[in-house]
């Protein structure tokens, strides 16, 4: 009975396609399966699907089990009579080892089906005691996913063996066994005609399994038919579709295997060796569905499930489908339109054409489906659907490709995002020589931020470039950590250091240094500052091709300073030497900065020596000349305080590279994606870099988006609101102005801190601060123009444009916010410059402080009716003549606040308020308004200044003079500052007067 049923169920594959599936339903009625629907207590999930349990009668279940048992018998006979024979190794066959590996895989998949079928059949037998069996307990429904997996894996293993012609090349013992037992073995497949061993093996490992899958389909079809008749339910249709699709899959995978096998049979041994692998399947051949390459370079095209192969004789060009893009295009020729199929790969493009449009459509459809399947890493189930069922593969995808053609990428392997054959997005390039690039790509080139590693000659050391790239070259801001532990932070152009940058090589054992300045084509060129820790010197000046060239200044740690012209790292011509004892030499030098030739030496006591000089490291200084002992004190002071760099190193040419990049950022439209390239970024790599970025803190309300920044700037119209905005912007790591401020702080400290804390550089320093404020004001206004607020500067109604510009400028808006970042280093220079004057002044303060209030007022010739004695509250034991620090107390406290602020305008306000407090006190003493004339104001101001005890008053006064708003010149502020300076000079002289008294 079973053999009859099996014979009836041997259907040709065409019966399993499309609408003819239901032919199986009709023929399945021969099973005579009875299905009943009985009510039962359902689970919550079952209650959602329906209130009836679908059952199969005991007789139908018994018939199904009998069919399974017969299938297990067939598997047992195949295993004993065929499979075990094939598994015997033939030591004399060199190719037999590969075939043996393949048949071992078939054996494993064979036993997986056997074990699963046997186990499920036993489970179903246990349920035969019931009058009926739940449909969901039948394992082809319950365990359909497991069955699907074991059958697909089995047929994949069998077809792999077919492709490599494993059944064609059996071992010698197997061939002898076949000849001896041919008649008995043929009965396993019901064959009576004479057949070859190859055909027998292919059929014995495919037909019983395919027929059994058909049995599952027919059984499920009968169940669905009965359910539809009795209860209208067809919930098992999903299981039926699964096994119908499995039948399609089996037919398709067998067709592909035989088609691929025939290709290898008809091909040369070299082509087979180059292309044949067990799991590779031929999908289309240009000989069958004709299509050609328009260039005529290749004469045949093969499409496999994993690659597209172009053939020209024995030459092969293999394209992995993961890196193949397909698109159709139209070409017009002689007033006719031709459809072309364009194949795009990372290194080549091919154009295919066919005389038959349907051929081109077939190729395009198959290519797109196979590319999609290749990208997801598995074939479809079934392998092929209907035309139009699948969408085109994504144009942007993650791929891996190794470049072979000549070029920058030769032999490099790219792994990352690709689009239309080009790296586009995030990706990694690795070269065999150890080079490695990780970053952003666009249109096949490095574009955006990337990290590039280049191996050095040192073992296990690399040059690491963290930089912005444009069109395949380093362009914009970057950081490079070299193998010798030196670090460059600055700008690049065409893969070379170019523009502003800092090179630090402090780890060197031979010549540790730090260069901060301009670069040109990978060389130090232009204005720059270089400090050598080994020589304890700092060079400030012009460079050319990594050498000092042009005007420059050399500062020694001992305090000695040189200024002059350099050529190719050598001192040339005449210059100026300022020694640590304040002596000044003006004249000629040797290349090593030694005195040689005509010159003039001015000693710190004002004496001058004019003549010829010669100084060697062994013999010391030798001179012939005339010594002048008469001198003017003022000229001597001016010589000792000579200011370096004035006129030789114009402030506009010093750090133009920093402002230039900000200007380029403005010209680019302030795009967020270009901000880091123009203004720099923050990368914490090693400890040194991390330490250099400790200032990157942000507690600010300024937004990080450039659109929000511009919008917020357009709302700042008043001076106070502008200053508040700038203060926040300078503290926000998101704001472009903060990055500009950061670089300005770096270059200012590189020049004027440490060895650079030399009062001979004061003029250069205060020039730079003014220049910074002016440039930032220009850039701020340019940003406001972009924000649409340039014409909305807040001024009182009726004022003209000139008055508007006077109300808002770099001194009033920017400088007060800028100075706190540079105040410590800048004011140190002022203190050093006026150190001697402040020392005389302080001695006067000490002398005046020894006098009581009345004695001091009397000594200063203050009129007695102006003495605020009634403000003094005496105790029982006190007299006015012994009281100290009690008069004009409010004015003294006010003036003392001048050291607590950094803005010159605020310091001027304090001086004005001090004057106001003095007038208030006097008015209270005389019981009426009293305007102090200069003769009365000056002694009272001297009294207040002497009691305030401001240690560096001279430095404070000249700091205000140099950096105050020019519009305050000639006004009340200027008058009071001049009066305070007069007091300062007078106090310096009081020591002599008091001593004489």
XYZ file of N, CA and C in Angstrom, residues 16-164:
447
model
N 4.503 21.737 -9.095
C 4.622 22.477 -7.847
C 4.682 23.975 -8.074
N 4.483 24.464 -9.272
C 4.594 25.882 -9.571
C 3.226 26.539 -9.644
N 3.127 27.737 -9.031
C 1.968 28.603 -9.194
C 0.651 27.978 -8.817
N -0.338 28.213 -9.691
C -1.702 27.799 -9.377
C -1.889 26.292 -9.415
N -0.937 25.561 -9.945
C -1.087 24.115 -10.032
C -0.822 23.443 -8.702
N -0.484 24.249 -7.656
C -0.327 23.660 -6.334
C -1.596 22.929 -5.920
N -2.716 23.481 -6.313
C -3.979 22.876 -5.855
C -4.268 21.532 -6.509
N -3.468 21.173 -7.527
C -3.569 19.821 -8.061
C -3.170 18.811 -6.991
N -2.222 19.241 -6.113
C -1.828 18.383 -5.007
C -2.993 18.147 -4.064
N -3.803 19.182 -3.860
C -4.946 19.039 -2.959
C -5.925 17.997 -3.476
N -6.154 18.027 -4.782
C -7.081 17.065 -5.353
C -6.551 15.643 -5.227
N -5.272 15.467 -5.531
C -4.724 14.120 -5.509
C -4.525 13.631 -4.068
N -4.404 14.583 -3.105
C -4.206 14.177 -1.707
C -5.431 13.488 -1.131
N -6.603 13.598 -1.798
C -7.802 12.950 -1.280
C -7.670 11.424 -1.260
N -6.653 10.950 -2.004
C -6.435 9.518 -2.002
C -6.006 9.020 -0.616
N -5.520 9.966 0.253
C -5.143 9.579 1.616
C -6.357 9.188 2.436
N -7.559 9.773 2.062
C -8.787 9.497 2.812
C -8.619 9.841 4.290
N -8.024 11.074 4.564
C -7.787 11.518 5.931
C -9.046 12.162 6.469
N -9.433 11.789 7.677
C -10.609 12.356 8.326
C -10.174 13.414 9.328
N -10.760 14.596 9.241
C -10.425 15.688 10.134
C -11.680 16.104 10.865
N -11.607 16.264 12.164
C -12.761 16.671 12.966
C -12.425 17.914 13.749
N -13.461 18.657 14.098
C -13.306 19.850 14.940
C -14.151 19.664 16.171
N -13.574 19.574 17.355
C -14.295 19.344 18.600
C -13.978 20.477 19.551
N -14.986 20.879 20.360
C -14.726 21.953 21.318
C -13.848 21.468 22.462
N -13.054 22.389 23.063
C -12.230 22.065 24.211
C -11.924 23.353 24.942
N -11.347 23.222 26.141
C -10.955 24.379 26.933
C -9.657 24.933 26.330
N -9.706 26.120 25.819
C -8.560 26.686 25.102
C -7.757 27.602 25.998
N -6.515 27.748 25.639
C -5.636 28.708 26.307
C -5.973 30.104 25.822
N -5.480 31.153 26.494
C -5.746 32.515 26.036
C -5.348 32.747 24.598
N -4.170 32.201 24.194
C -3.747 32.400 22.819
C -4.690 31.696 21.853
N -5.100 30.450 22.216
C -5.997 29.706 21.343
C -7.353 30.372 21.255
N -7.780 31.026 22.354
C -9.092 31.669 22.336
C -9.116 32.841 21.387
N -7.945 33.436 21.114
C -7.886 34.530 20.159
C -8.002 34.002 18.743
N -7.480 32.776 18.501
C -7.509 32.225 17.158
C -8.840 31.532 16.845
N -9.495 31.022 17.813
C -10.760 30.326 17.582
C -11.122 29.468 18.764
N -12.348 29.019 18.837
C -12.821 28.279 19.999
C -12.814 26.777 19.764
N -12.281 26.317 18.646
C -12.256 24.888 18.347
C -10.829 24.421 18.163
N -10.553 23.197 18.577
C -9.263 22.569 18.350
C -9.345 21.723 17.099
N -8.366 21.861 16.190
C -8.349 21.112 14.925
C -7.657 19.787 15.190
N -8.338 18.699 14.902
C -7.794 17.369 15.183
C -7.797 16.515 13.934
N -6.948 15.475 13.993
C -6.864 14.484 12.925
C -7.260 13.144 13.529
N -8.033 12.378 12.761
C -8.521 11.100 13.290
C -7.357 10.150 13.540
N -7.605 9.173 14.407
C -6.558 8.208 14.753
C -6.132 7.416 13.525
N -7.069 7.090 12.652
C -6.737 6.310 11.454
C -5.819 7.089 10.533
N -6.137 8.394 10.356
C -5.290 9.218 9.488
C -3.899 9.355 10.070
N -3.825 9.513 11.402
C -2.526 9.642 12.042
C -1.723 8.353 11.895
N -2.441 7.190 12.012
C -1.750 5.910 11.869
C -1.188 5.746 10.465
N -1.974 6.158 9.465
C -1.512 6.083 8.072
C -0.279 6.959 7.871
N -0.316 8.170 8.467
C 0.820 9.089 8.330
C 2.074 8.502 8.970
N 1.895 7.878 10.139
C 3.038 7.282 10.826
C 3.611 6.127 10.009
N 2.705 5.359 9.401
C 3.169 4.247 8.565
C 4.009 4.762 7.391
N 3.592 5.879 6.821
C 4.363 6.466 5.722
C 5.743 6.880 6.207
N 5.798 7.468 7.397
C 7.080 7.893 7.953
C 7.969 6.693 8.250
N 7.388 5.627 8.738
C 8.190 4.443 9.047
C 8.774 3.842 7.773
N 7.976 3.840 6.693
C 8.500 3.350 5.416
C 9.666 4.225 4.928
N 9.549 5.553 5.154
C 10.630 6.468 4.756
C 11.893 6.188 5.571
N 11.695 5.877 6.838
C 12.851 5.566 7.681
C 13.529 4.279 7.215
N 12.717 3.324 6.725
C 13.292 2.073 6.205
C 14.147 2.368 4.976
N 13.628 3.253 4.101
C 14.390 3.635 2.908
C 15.716 4.284 3.311
N 15.665 5.197 4.311
C 16.888 5.853 4.768
C 17.879 4.835 5.313
N 17.356 3.824 6.016
C 18.240 2.803 6.575
C 18.924 2.019 5.471
N 18.202 1.695 4.431
C 18.780 0.902 3.330
C 19.802 1.740 2.554
N 19.482 3.026 2.339
C 20.438 3.901 1.639
C 21.723 4.017 2.440
N 21.573 4.157 3.710
C 22.751 4.304 4.574
C 23.617 3.045 4.536
N 22.968 1.882 4.614
C 23.725 0.627 4.691
C 24.307 0.226 3.352
N 23.509 0.404 2.281
C 23.913 -0.132 0.992
C 24.686 0.858 0.130
N 24.558 2.162 0.399
C 25.186 3.150 -0.493
C 26.129 4.079 0.273
N 25.585 4.741 1.284
C 26.354 5.817 1.922
C 27.611 5.282 2.600
N 27.479 4.145 3.274
C 28.654 3.597 3.958
C 29.747 3.183 2.978
N 29.327 2.760 1.785
C 30.314 2.395 0.768
C 31.064 3.631 0.288
N 30.319 4.744 0.088
C 30.955 5.968 -0.412
C 31.914 6.571 0.605
N 31.683 6.280 1.870
C 32.517 6.862 2.918
C 33.839 6.140 3.089
N 34.035 5.031 2.358
C 35.301 4.316 2.459
C 36.369 5.065 1.665
N 37.485 5.439 2.281
C 38.530 6.210 1.571
C 39.301 5.350 0.595
N 39.751 5.992 -0.468
C 40.603 5.323 -1.457
C 41.959 6.019 -1.425
N 42.940 5.393 -0.813
C 44.249 6.017 -0.616
C 44.963 6.258 -1.934
N 44.621 5.504 -2.967
C 45.311 5.653 -4.247
C 44.804 6.838 -5.060
N 43.669 7.415 -4.666
C 43.052 8.514 -5.422
C 43.417 9.831 -4.737
N 44.221 10.690 -5.433
C 44.649 11.963 -4.832
C 43.485 12.938 -4.713
N 42.574 12.903 -5.669
C 41.426 13.797 -5.617
C 40.333 13.293 -4.696
N 40.458 12.031 -4.286
C 39.402 11.451 -3.471
C 39.259 12.087 -2.105
N 40.309 12.733 -1.609
C 40.228 13.353 -0.294
C 39.221 14.495 -0.271
N 39.268 15.327 -1.329
C 38.296 16.427 -1.393
C 36.882 15.892 -1.534
N 36.711 14.866 -2.345
C 35.381 14.283 -2.509
C 34.921 13.633 -1.215
N 35.834 13.027 -0.496
C 35.469 12.396 0.762
C 34.964 13.438 1.762
N 35.627 14.624 1.828
C 35.156 15.687 2.710
C 33.730 16.088 2.361
N 33.459 16.148 1.062
C 32.125 16.552 0.628
C 31.080 15.495 0.988
N 31.401 14.221 0.777
C 30.417 13.178 1.083
C 30.225 13.030 2.589
N 31.230 13.378 3.376
C 31.076 13.385 4.835
C 30.028 14.419 5.244
N 30.061 15.574 4.601
C 29.036 16.587 4.888
C 27.648 16.090 4.496
N 27.566 15.393 3.348
C 26.278 14.797 2.957
C 25.829 13.800 4.014
N 26.742 12.994 4.503
C 26.407 12.004 5.522
C 25.864 12.667 6.791
N 26.483 13.784 7.220
C 26.020 14.479 8.415
C 24.603 15.019 8.223
N 24.340 15.627 7.096
C 22.997 16.166 6.834
C 21.973 15.044 6.652
N 22.414 13.913 6.062
C 21.549 12.748 5.884
C 21.068 12.235 7.244
N 21.984 12.077 8.177
C 21.613 11.571 9.489
C 20.815 12.589 10.292
N 20.967 13.877 9.975
C 20.147 14.880 10.660
C 18.675 14.699 10.296
N 18.398 14.440 9.008
C 17.014 14.159 8.599
C 16.519 12.867 9.239
N 17.350 11.870 9.211
C 16.984 10.562 9.777
C 16.644 10.699 11.262
N 17.504 11.366 12.018
C 17.283 11.502 13.455
C 16.032 12.321 13.754
N 15.826 13.419 13.037
C 14.668 14.265 13.311
C 13.367 13.532 12.966
N 13.350 12.839 11.829
C 12.146 12.109 11.424
C 11.836 10.990 12.418
N 12.866 10.271 12.833
C 12.663 9.167 13.773
C 12.140 9.686 15.107
N 12.725 10.769 15.621
C 12.302 11.298 16.913
C 10.884 11.817 16.878
N 10.522 12.535 15.831
C 9.169 13.081 15.732
C 8.131 11.977 15.551
N 8.518 10.951 14.814
C 7.595 9.833 14.592
C 7.300 9.114 15.916
N 8.286 8.927 16.742
C 8.082 8.282 18.044
C 7.163 9.112 18.920
N 7.336 10.431 18.880
C 6.484 11.312 19.693
C 5.039 11.214 19.254
N 4.811 11.137 17.965
C 3.447 11.064 17.461
C 2.803 9.725 17.816
N 3.597 8.661 17.874
C 3.054 7.356 18.246
C 2.472 7.370 19.652
N 3.073 8.140 20.529
C 2.605 8.197 21.910
C 1.207 8.789 22.011
N 0.768 9.529 21.010
C -0.549 10.164 21.037
C -1.624 9.301 20.399
N -1.248 8.106 19.897
C -2.234 7.297 19.192
C -3.273 6.710 20.124
N -3.061 6.778 21.416
C -4.053 6.257 22.344
C -5.323 7.086 22.355
N -5.254 8.338 21.959
C -6.436 9.203 21.906
C -7.259 8.885 20.669
N -8.531 9.267 20.742
C -9.413 9.031 19.593
C -9.046 9.900 18.409
N -8.426 11.039 18.694
C -7.989 11.938 17.635
C -6.704 12.635 18.093
N -5.997 13.200 17.121
C -4.715 13.855 17.389
C -4.812 15.313 16.960
N -4.378 16.198 17.870
C -4.357 17.635 17.559
C -3.424 17.877 16.368
N -3.899 18.699 15.413
C -3.087 19.006 14.235
C -1.750 19.613 14.646
N -1.782 20.443 15.678
C -0.555 21.119 16.120
C 0.446 20.169 16.759
N 0.019 18.938 17.082
C 0.949 17.955 17.620
C 1.667 17.174 16.539
N 1.208 17.302 15.278
C 1.889 16.641 14.161
C 3.159 17.432 13.875
N 4.273 16.752 13.865
C 5.542 17.485 13.887
C 5.813 18.255 12.601
N 5.173 17.892 11.476
C 5.402 18.682 10.266
C 4.729 20.050 10.378
N 3.840 20.204 11.361
C 3.260 21.512 11.675
C 4.000 22.143 12.845
N 4.184 21.321 13.878
C 4.799 21.844 15.102
C 6.286 22.160 14.910
N 6.990 21.312 14.186
C 8.440 21.477 14.020
C 8.825 21.780 12.582
N 7.986 22.544 11.904
C 8.253 22.783 10.487
C 9.553 23.556 10.278
N 9.921 24.466 11.226
C 11.159 25.231 11.049
C 12.373 24.310 11.115
N 12.328 23.307 12.017
C 13.445 22.364 12.094
C 13.538 21.492 10.852
N 12.384 21.041 10.397
C 12.370 20.238 9.175
C 12.885 21.027 7.984
N 12.461 22.293 7.907
C 12.901 23.147 6.802
C 14.411 23.299 6.819
N 14.980 23.472 7.995
C 16.423 23.683 8.104
C 17.194 22.429 7.707
N 16.801 21.284 8.223
C 17.573 20.075 7.929
C 17.468 19.695 6.460
N 16.293 19.918 5.827
C 16.151 19.575 4.409
C 16.945 20.529 3.522
N 16.917 21.851 3.820
C 17.692 22.799 3.006
C 19.184 22.544 3.153
N 19.629 22.239 4.367
C 21.052 21.956 4.565
C 21.452 20.662 3.866
N 20.543 19.684 3.863
C 20.856 18.415 3.201
C 21.001 18.623 1.695
N 20.042 19.274 1.084
C 20.109 19.452 -0.375
C 21.259 20.376 -0.767
N 21.637 21.304 0.105
C 22.799 22.137 -0.186
C 24.062 21.273 -0.193
N 24.188 20.347 0.746
C 25.355 19.470 0.784
C 25.393 18.545 -0.429
N 24.217 17.995 -0.812
C 24.161 17.089 -1.970
C 24.518 17.834 -3.247
N 23.950 19.033 -3.431
C 24.239 19.782 -4.664
C 25.697 20.247 -4.700
N 26.280 20.542 -3.547
C 27.716 20.857 -3.527
C 28.531 19.687 -4.050
N 28.129 18.482 -3.656
C 28.826 17.286 -4.122
C 28.611 17.071 -5.613
N 27.446 17.415 -6.090
C 27.164 17.287 -7.530
C 28.020 18.258 -8.322
N 28.125 19.508 -7.828
C 28.845 20.556 -8.552
C 30.305 20.180 -8.747
N 30.931 19.619 -7.737
C 32.348 19.264 -7.860
C 32.532 17.891 -8.509
